[in-house]
Tab-separated table of C-alpha atoms and ligand atoms in Angstrom:
chain	number	residue	atom	x	y	z
A	115	MET	CA	-98.232	10.508	44.752
A	116	ILE	CA	-95.822	13.385	44.240
A	117	ILE	CA	-97.240	16.757	43.211
A	118	GLU	CA	-94.766	17.493	40.403
A	119	GLU	CA	-96.390	20.498	38.761
A	120	VAL	CA	-99.196	22.987	39.270
A	121	ASN	CA	-100.602	25.270	36.568
A	122	LEU	CA	-102.880	28.241	37.113
A	123	TYR	CA	-105.135	29.654	34.406
A	124	LYS	CA	-106.934	32.941	34.846
A	125	ILE	CA	-110.127	32.580	32.853
A	126	LYS	CA	-112.648	35.054	31.550
A	127	MET	CA	-115.855	33.637	30.148
A	128	LYS	CA	-118.910	35.565	29.109
A	129	MET	CA	-122.195	34.090	30.252
A	130	LYS	CA	-125.046	33.909	27.765
A	131	HIS	CA	-127.267	36.082	29.943
A	132	PRO	CA	-126.586	38.528	32.814
A	133	PHE	CA	-127.439	37.114	36.262
A	134	THR	CA	-128.759	39.461	38.974
A	135	THR	CA	-128.833	38.808	42.714
A	136	SER	CA	-129.156	41.216	45.636
A	137	PHE	CA	-125.315	41.569	45.380
A	138	GLY	CA	-125.395	42.926	41.834
A	139	THR	CA	-125.329	41.806	38.204
A	140	GLU	CA	-122.741	39.555	36.580
A	141	GLN	CA	-122.176	38.544	32.997
A	142	ASN	CA	-118.408	38.254	32.648
A	143	ARG	CA	-117.188	35.441	34.868
A	144	GLU	CA	-113.559	35.732	35.922
A	145	PHE	CA	-112.135	32.769	37.826
A	146	ILE	CA	-109.101	30.506	38.122
A	147	LEU	CA	-108.528	26.940	37.017
A	148	VAL	CA	-105.956	24.842	38.837
A	149	GLN	CA	-104.266	21.872	37.182
A	150	VAL	CA	-102.040	19.542	39.220
A	151	LYS	CA	-99.809	16.815	37.778
A	152	ASN	CA	-98.254	13.824	39.468
A	153	GLU	CA	-95.127	11.800	38.631
A	154	SER	CA	-97.108	9.692	36.127
A	155	ASP	CA	-98.161	12.861	34.307
A	156	LEU	CA	-101.814	12.375	35.265
A	157	SER	CA	-103.707	15.684	35.640
A	158	GLY	CA	-106.323	16.743	38.169
A	159	TRP	CA	-108.447	19.889	37.826
A	160	GLY	CA	-110.073	22.275	40.272
A	161	GLU	CA	-111.966	25.522	39.883
A	162	CYS	CA	-111.524	28.580	42.092
A	163	VAL	CA	-115.030	30.017	42.139
A	164	THR	CA	-114.034	33.617	42.682
A	165	THR	CA	-115.509	36.720	41.172
A	166	GLU	CA	-113.731	39.806	39.887
A	167	ARG	CA	-114.839	41.856	42.890
A	168	PRO	CA	-115.263	40.689	46.509
A	169	LEU	CA	-119.069	40.934	46.512
A	170	TYR	CA	-119.974	37.390	47.590
A	171	ILE	CA	-117.247	36.905	50.191
A	172	GLU	CA	-113.972	38.644	50.938
A	173	GLU	CA	-111.980	36.783	48.282
A	174	PHE	CA	-111.714	37.857	44.651
A	175	THR	CA	-109.850	36.473	41.659
A	176	ASP	CA	-106.606	38.402	42.106
A	177	SER	CA	-106.484	37.759	45.862
A	178	SER	CA	-107.007	34.014	45.363
A	179	TRP	CA	-104.334	33.909	42.646
A	180	LEU	CA	-101.851	35.579	45.017
A	181	MET	CA	-102.809	33.210	47.843
A	182	LEU	CA	-102.266	30.180	45.609
A	183	GLU	CA	-99.020	31.511	44.175
A	184	LYS	CA	-97.366	32.711	47.380
A	185	PHE	CA	-98.560	30.224	49.994
A	186	LEU	CA	-100.742	27.304	48.988
A	187	ILE	CA	-98.899	25.926	45.966
A	188	PRO	CA	-95.426	26.194	47.597
A	189	SER	CA	-96.790	24.352	50.658
A	190	ILE	CA	-97.562	21.198	48.616
A	191	LEU	CA	-95.293	21.308	45.550
A	192	LYS	CA	-92.986	18.231	45.329
A	193	LYS	CA	-94.683	16.792	48.438
A	194	ASN	CA	-95.807	13.191	48.610
A	195	ILE	CA	-99.582	13.227	49.159
A	196	GLU	CA	-101.058	9.843	50.082
A	197	HIS	CA	-104.595	11.156	50.465
A	198	PRO	CA	-106.237	14.574	49.888
A	199	ASN	CA	-107.236	14.648	53.592
A	200	GLN	CA	-103.606	15.522	54.352
A	201	LEU	CA	-103.892	18.882	52.631
A	202	GLN	CA	-105.734	20.342	55.608
A	203	ASP	CA	-102.502	20.050	57.609
A	204	TYR	CA	-100.494	21.893	54.946
A	205	PHE	CA	-103.113	24.640	54.595
A	206	ARG	CA	-103.954	25.068	58.295
A	207	PRO	CA	-101.389	27.820	59.054
A	208	TYR	CA	-103.030	30.081	56.473
A	209	LYS	CA	-106.249	31.705	57.608
A	210	ARG	CA	-109.514	31.503	55.633
A	211	ASN	CA	-109.041	31.984	51.838
A	212	HIS	CA	-111.390	29.058	51.391
A	213	LEU	CA	-112.013	29.501	47.670
A	214	ALA	CA	-108.285	29.299	46.917
A	215	LYS	CA	-107.752	26.312	49.223
A	216	SER	CA	-110.748	24.513	47.777
A	217	ALA	CA	-109.547	24.943	44.184
A	218	LEU	CA	-106.149	23.369	44.849
A	219	GLU	CA	-107.609	20.681	47.097
A	220	GLY	CA	-110.278	19.894	44.476
A	221	ALA	CA	-107.634	19.432	41.775
A	222	ILE	CA	-105.762	17.025	44.061
A	223	TRP	CA	-108.976	15.094	44.857
A	224	ASP	CA	-109.535	14.674	41.104
A	225	LEU	CA	-105.914	13.572	40.631
A	226	TYR	CA	-106.164	11.158	43.580
A	227	ALA	CA	-109.361	9.567	42.193
A	228	LYS	CA	-107.739	9.204	38.764
A	229	SER	CA	-104.620	7.626	40.274
A	230	GLU	CA	-106.876	5.153	42.151
A	231	ASN	CA	-108.853	4.588	38.937
A	232	ILE	CA	-112.166	5.448	40.611
A	233	SER	CA	-114.717	8.218	40.106
A	234	LEU	CA	-114.475	11.331	42.259
A	235	SER	CA	-117.942	10.494	43.564
A	236	LYS	CA	-116.718	7.116	44.777
A	237	ALA	CA	-113.555	8.645	46.274
A	238	LEU	CA	-115.755	11.008	48.319
A	239	GLY	CA	-118.039	8.227	49.527
A	240	GLY	CA	-120.932	9.030	47.192
A	241	THR	CA	-123.588	6.398	46.637
A	242	LYS	CA	-126.143	7.949	44.281
A	243	SER	CA	-125.898	7.362	40.524
A	244	THR	CA	-128.476	10.024	39.631
A	245	ILE	CA	-129.052	13.390	41.256
A	246	GLU	CA	-131.985	15.782	41.159
A	247	VAL	CA	-131.442	19.372	40.183
A	248	GLY	CA	-133.369	22.602	40.282
A	249	VAL	CA	-132.621	25.913	38.698
A	250	SER	CA	-131.792	29.329	40.108
A	251	LEU	CA	-133.344	32.350	38.405
A	252	GLY	CA	-131.988	35.866	38.855
A	253	ILE	CA	-133.962	39.007	39.675
A	254	GLU	CA	-135.765	40.413	36.625
A	255	GLU	CA	-136.901	43.991	36.163
A	256	ASN	CA	-139.944	42.720	34.308
A	257	ILE	CA	-142.189	40.135	35.990
A	258	ASP	CA	-143.224	38.672	32.619
A	259	ASN	CA	-139.589	37.747	31.912
A	260	LEU	CA	-139.431	35.895	35.231
A	261	LEU	CA	-142.727	34.099	34.638
A	262	ASN	CA	-141.561	33.101	31.194
A	263	ASN	CA	-138.220	31.816	32.563
A	264	ILE	CA	-140.105	29.750	35.143
A	265	ARG	CA	-142.406	28.320	32.481
A	266	VAL	CA	-139.452	27.282	30.290
A	267	LYS	CA	-137.476	25.727	33.154
A	268	THR	CA	-140.506	23.906	34.527
A	269	GLU	CA	-141.181	22.457	31.078
A	270	GLU	CA	-137.532	21.378	30.870
A	271	GLY	CA	-138.220	19.283	33.968
A	272	TYR	CA	-136.123	21.013	36.642
A	273	LYS	CA	-137.166	19.667	40.038
A	274	ARG	CA	-137.577	23.001	41.770
A	275	ILE	CA	-137.467	26.673	40.952
A	276	LYS	CA	-135.450	29.126	43.014
A	277	ILE	CA	-135.953	32.826	42.536
A	278	LYS	CA	-133.670	35.522	43.845
A	279	ILE	CA	-135.328	38.244	45.918
A	280	LYS	CA	-134.363	41.561	47.519
A	281	PRO	CA	-136.323	44.261	49.372
A	282	GLY	CA	-138.858	45.725	46.977
A	283	LYS	CA	-138.681	42.639	44.751
A	284	ASP	CA	-140.105	40.076	47.130
A	285	VAL	CA	-143.652	39.470	48.427
A	286	GLU	CA	-145.441	40.818	45.334
A	287	VAL	CA	-143.129	38.904	43.021
A	288	ILE	CA	-143.630	35.636	44.909
A	289	GLU	CA	-147.378	36.205	44.978
A	290	GLU	CA	-147.447	36.693	41.222
A	291	VAL	CA	-145.340	33.568	40.696
A	292	ARG	CA	-147.658	31.547	42.942
A	293	ASN	CA	-150.727	32.840	41.122
A	294	HIS	CA	-149.320	31.481	37.870
A	295	PHE	CA	-147.653	28.359	39.273
A	296	PRO	CA	-149.618	27.246	42.364
A	297	ASP	CA	-147.983	23.822	42.661
A	298	ILE	CA	-144.319	24.036	41.638
A	299	PRO	CA	-141.673	23.348	44.277
A	300	LEU	CA	-140.584	26.939	44.888
A	301	MET	CA	-137.970	28.582	47.078
A	302	VAL	CA	-136.471	32.063	47.366
A	303	ASP	CA	-132.908	33.252	47.949
A	304	ALA	CA	-132.338	36.628	49.601
A	305	ASN	CA	-128.513	36.589	49.575
A	306	SER	CA	-128.397	38.396	52.962
A	307	ALA	CA	-130.499	41.348	51.820
A	308	TYR	CA	-132.661	41.630	54.995
A	309	THR	CA	-132.324	42.390	58.710
A	310	LEU	CA	-134.506	41.536	61.707
A	311	LYS	CA	-136.336	44.813	61.068
A	312	ASP	CA	-137.857	43.089	58.030
A	313	VAL	CA	-139.456	40.301	60.045
A	314	ASP	CA	-142.985	41.348	59.035
A	315	THR	CA	-142.127	41.197	55.330
A	316	LEU	CA	-140.456	37.821	55.772
A	317	LYS	CA	-143.418	36.473	57.759
A	318	GLN	CA	-145.707	37.310	54.835
A	319	MET	CA	-143.772	34.730	52.820
A	320	ASP	CA	-145.149	31.946	55.035
A	321	GLN	CA	-148.398	32.040	53.024
A	322	PHE	CA	-146.705	30.874	49.789
A	323	ASP	CA	-145.776	27.326	50.771
A	324	LEU	CA	-142.095	27.881	49.996
A	325	MET	CA	-139.660	24.987	50.418
A	326	MET	CA	-137.339	27.431	52.191
A	327	ILE	CA	-136.119	31.015	52.421
A	328	GLU	CA	-132.411	31.006	51.749
A	329	GLN	CA	-130.013	33.270	53.649
A	330	PRO	CA	-132.330	36.125	54.607
A	331	LEU	CA	-129.803	37.786	56.957
A	332	THR	CA	-126.094	38.573	56.921
A	333	ALA	CA	-123.511	35.810	56.992
A	334	GLY	CA	-122.326	36.300	60.592
A	335	ASP	CA	-125.817	36.552	62.051
A	336	LEU	CA	-126.392	33.028	63.408
A	337	ILE	CA	-128.120	34.391	66.510
A	338	ASP	CA	-130.406	36.667	64.487
A	339	HIS	CA	-131.208	33.808	62.119
A	340	ALA	CA	-132.213	31.726	65.144
A	341	LYS	CA	-134.536	34.537	66.317
A	342	LEU	CA	-136.022	34.826	62.856
A	343	GLN	CA	-136.509	31.076	62.455
A	344	ARG	CA	-138.589	31.074	65.646
A	345	GLU	CA	-140.907	33.631	63.979
A	346	LEU	CA	-141.258	31.814	60.665
A	347	LYS	CA	-143.007	28.631	59.634
A	348	THR	CA	-140.960	28.431	56.419
A	349	PRO	CA	-137.602	26.723	56.968
A	350	ILE	CA	-134.568	28.983	56.740
A	351	CYS	CA	-131.748	27.607	54.605
A	352	LEU	CA	-128.258	28.841	55.445
A	353	ASP	CA	-125.833	29.520	52.596
A	354	GLU	CA	-123.362	32.400	53.117
A	355	SER	CA	-123.437	31.701	56.898
A	356	ILE	CA	-121.719	28.321	56.597
A	357	HIS	CA	-117.968	28.615	56.052
A	358	SER	CA	-116.833	25.646	58.113
A	359	PHE	CA	-117.778	22.573	60.116
A	360	ASN	CA	-117.924	24.773	63.224
A	361	ASP	CA	-120.351	27.199	61.581
A	362	ALA	CA	-122.607	24.269	60.711
A	363	ARG	CA	-122.363	22.814	64.226
A	364	GLN	CA	-123.177	26.157	65.883
A	365	ALA	CA	-126.008	26.939	63.456
A	366	ILE	CA	-127.630	23.589	64.192
A	367	GLU	CA	-127.195	24.004	67.940
A	368	LEU	CA	-128.684	27.525	67.887
A	369	GLY	CA	-131.563	26.587	65.575
A	370	SER	CA	-130.480	29.219	63.029
A	371	GLY	CA	-131.983	27.252	60.164
A	372	LYS	CA	-133.348	23.870	59.161
A	373	ILE	CA	-131.544	23.303	55.853
A	374	ILE	CA	-127.966	23.870	54.621
A	375	ASN	CA	-126.882	24.878	51.139
A	376	LEU	CA	-123.323	23.680	50.855
A	377	LYS	CA	-120.860	25.224	48.468
A	378	ILE	CA	-117.575	23.387	48.212
A	379	GLY	CA	-115.530	26.535	47.675
A	380	ARG	CA	-117.055	28.481	50.530
A	381	VAL	CA	-116.311	25.772	53.108
A	382	GLY	CA	-112.701	25.381	51.925
A	383	GLY	CA	-112.934	22.182	49.925
A	384	LEU	CA	-114.249	18.661	49.625
A	385	THR	CA	-112.721	17.342	52.853
A	386	GLN	CA	-114.612	19.948	54.919
A	387	ALA	CA	-117.690	19.378	52.777
A	388	ILE	CA	-117.723	15.682	53.724
A	389	LYS	CA	-117.372	16.541	57.428
A	390	ILE	CA	-120.319	18.957	57.233
A	391	HIS	CA	-122.316	16.379	55.276
A	392	ASP	CA	-121.743	13.736	57.930
A	393	LEU	CA	-122.736	16.116	60.745
A	394	CYS	CA	-125.945	17.183	58.959
A	395	ASN	CA	-126.753	13.558	58.247
A	396	GLU	CA	-126.527	12.757	61.974
A	397	GLU	CA	-128.557	15.831	62.935
A	398	ASN	CA	-131.299	15.316	60.315
A	399	ILE	CA	-130.541	18.561	58.523
A	400	PRO	CA	-131.277	18.134	54.799
A	401	MET	CA	-128.754	19.589	52.394
A	402	TRP	CA	-128.318	20.575	48.804
A	403	CYS	CA	-125.430	21.867	46.739
A	404	GLY	CA	-125.544	25.456	45.546
A	405	GLY	CA	-123.893	27.009	42.534
A	406	MET	CA	-121.377	29.778	41.900
A	407	LEU	CA	-121.994	30.168	38.151
A	408	GLU	CA	-119.253	27.596	37.588
A	409	SER	CA	-117.690	26.352	34.411
A	410	GLY	CA	-117.942	22.633	33.717
A	411	ILE	CA	-115.035	21.792	36.020
A	412	GLY	CA	-116.687	23.297	39.084
A	413	ARG	CA	-119.981	21.766	38.011
A	414	ALA	CA	-118.366	18.308	37.861
A	415	HIS	CA	-117.117	18.697	41.449
A	416	ASN	CA	-120.633	19.743	42.524
A	417	ILE	CA	-122.121	16.640	40.921
A	418	ALA	CA	-119.629	14.415	42.755
A	419	ILE	CA	-120.358	15.860	46.228
A	420	THR	CA	-124.111	15.778	45.580
A	421	SER	CA	-123.884	11.989	45.149
A	422	LEU	CA	-123.486	11.683	48.964
A	423	THR	CA	-126.646	10.432	50.686
A	424	ASN	CA	-127.686	13.463	52.732
A	425	PHE	CA	-127.962	15.768	49.687
A	426	THR	CA	-131.677	15.054	49.662
A	427	LEU	CA	-132.930	18.326	48.128
A	428	PRO	CA	-132.464	19.330	44.471
A	429	GLY	CA	-129.273	21.358	43.931
A	430	ASP	CA	-128.363	24.221	41.601
A	431	THR	CA	-126.189	22.356	39.076
A	432	ALA	CA	-128.014	23.215	35.858
A	433	SER	CA	-126.932	22.282	32.325
A	434	SER	CA	-123.778	23.910	30.932
A	435	SER	CA	-125.907	25.350	28.139
A	436	ARG	CA	-127.906	27.424	30.616
A	437	TYR	CA	-124.832	29.593	31.202
A	438	TRP	CA	-122.345	29.028	28.371
A	439	ASP	CA	-122.363	28.986	24.593
A	440	LYS	CA	-119.577	26.432	24.878
A	441	ASP	CA	-118.331	24.888	28.110
A	442	ILE	CA	-114.705	23.864	28.729
A	443	ILE	CA	-115.497	20.191	29.352
A	444	GLN	CA	-116.636	17.326	27.131
A	445	PRO	CA	-119.273	16.142	27.162
A	446	GLU	CA	-121.031	19.190	28.605
A	447	VAL	CA	-123.173	18.835	31.735
A	448	ARG	CA	-126.636	17.972	30.490
A	449	VAL	CA	-129.692	17.880	32.734
A	450	GLU	CA	-132.456	15.689	31.414
A	451	ASN	CA	-135.896	15.947	32.983
A	452	GLY	CA	-134.322	17.502	36.087
A	453	LEU	CA	-131.840	14.662	36.554
A	454	LEU	CA	-128.074	14.397	36.196
A	455	GLN	CA	-126.124	11.179	35.875
A	456	VAL	CA	-123.129	10.903	38.193
A	457	PRO	CA	-120.106	9.947	36.052
A	458	GLU	CA	-118.508	6.583	36.785
A	459	THR	CA	-115.270	7.143	34.878
A	460	PRO	CA	-112.128	8.036	36.895
A	461	GLY	CA	-111.878	11.460	38.538
A	462	ILE	CA	-114.401	14.174	37.722
A	463	GLY	CA	-115.532	12.087	34.749
A	464	PHE	CA	-115.378	14.801	32.081
A	465	LYS	CA	-112.596	15.556	29.580
A	466	ILE	CA	-111.063	19.040	29.642
A	467	ASP	CA	-111.366	20.896	26.334
A	468	MET	CA	-107.901	22.503	26.367
A	469	ASP	CA	-108.564	24.547	23.215
A	470	GLU	CA	-111.545	26.107	24.928
A	471	VAL	CA	-109.600	26.632	28.181
A	472	LEU	CA	-106.761	28.408	26.363
A	473	LYS	CA	-109.150	30.473	24.282
A	474	ASN	CA	-110.554	31.925	27.517
A	475	THR	CA	-107.236	32.250	29.382
A	476	SER	CA	-105.832	35.726	30.021
A	477	THR	CA	-102.880	34.726	32.237
A	478	THR	CA	-101.220	31.422	33.044
A	479	LYS	CA	-98.419	30.394	35.372
A	480	CYS	CA	-96.562	27.116	35.785
A	481	PHE	CA	-95.044	25.974	39.104
A	482	ASN	CA	-92.619	23.036	38.917
B	170	LIG	MG1	-127.669	31.420	47.945
């Protein structure tokens, strides 16, 4: 297929509730949507899961926009793309910028699946028709708010609860949660807030029967994570550490963790995501798919990748209504009793609500 046109939309959407991690608090989500069109005027959509400021990784919305505009879109515009795997060759000269690459690649994967008249899940090699999801709860100043959030989400049927932690908001919080909910599948996410100096604090978490401790140390610290894992009974799950197939391979070889949280954007797109999936499958490393507070388009891509067999742990793809008053897709993503159905219709399997997209668009640019 020929990539005839690419459109970028800079979106601002206000989340229903502020979300706090050890990186800070967010309520206004600013990100980019990418629309690609082929010669038959079919459209594919991708989401660039950036944030306004480079707090999660080095990219931010304006840097990803520039990357797409100056380098990535010109490298594929008017090109004949037989399969989305080819994009890696076009993008290879440009270093990193994984969120931008992933957004454009994701749009082309959606377009490719639509042109083949198959679901994105099927195009990726997915086999599951239903996926299990958990929910991720931000840090709360007041413990009663957190306990109440857990109660509500458990009653809604989510398959596991993840709570965000940071120094000073950790062992006592987990203890309180466990006192109230002794049996729920529970995990914690530190978003890199600790160092090896905190090993005693982290070891205390072994008593709470956690499914995992996610990303306790800084992203580049594979060696330190390996040292820490040797000290802990609780499995370490790597999130921010895994930017590529090579990161995953080295982390597994070093023993830096026992579980991987894959985010499509962070690893540079679906093609890399499949490679990492296949490696983890061979090495018996369970995986799950994390979230970046996505709109429905990013959520739809997450559902599709989660349909691959080695995503054996519940992911973070909650209902649209958890984050948004109104999502930009139809129907909205709806979790029922902790389960999501994988769409079988062509591409991402959701219609784009263009009125809603345009209502939230601050800037748009057409490349043709
Ligand atoms: Mg995380």
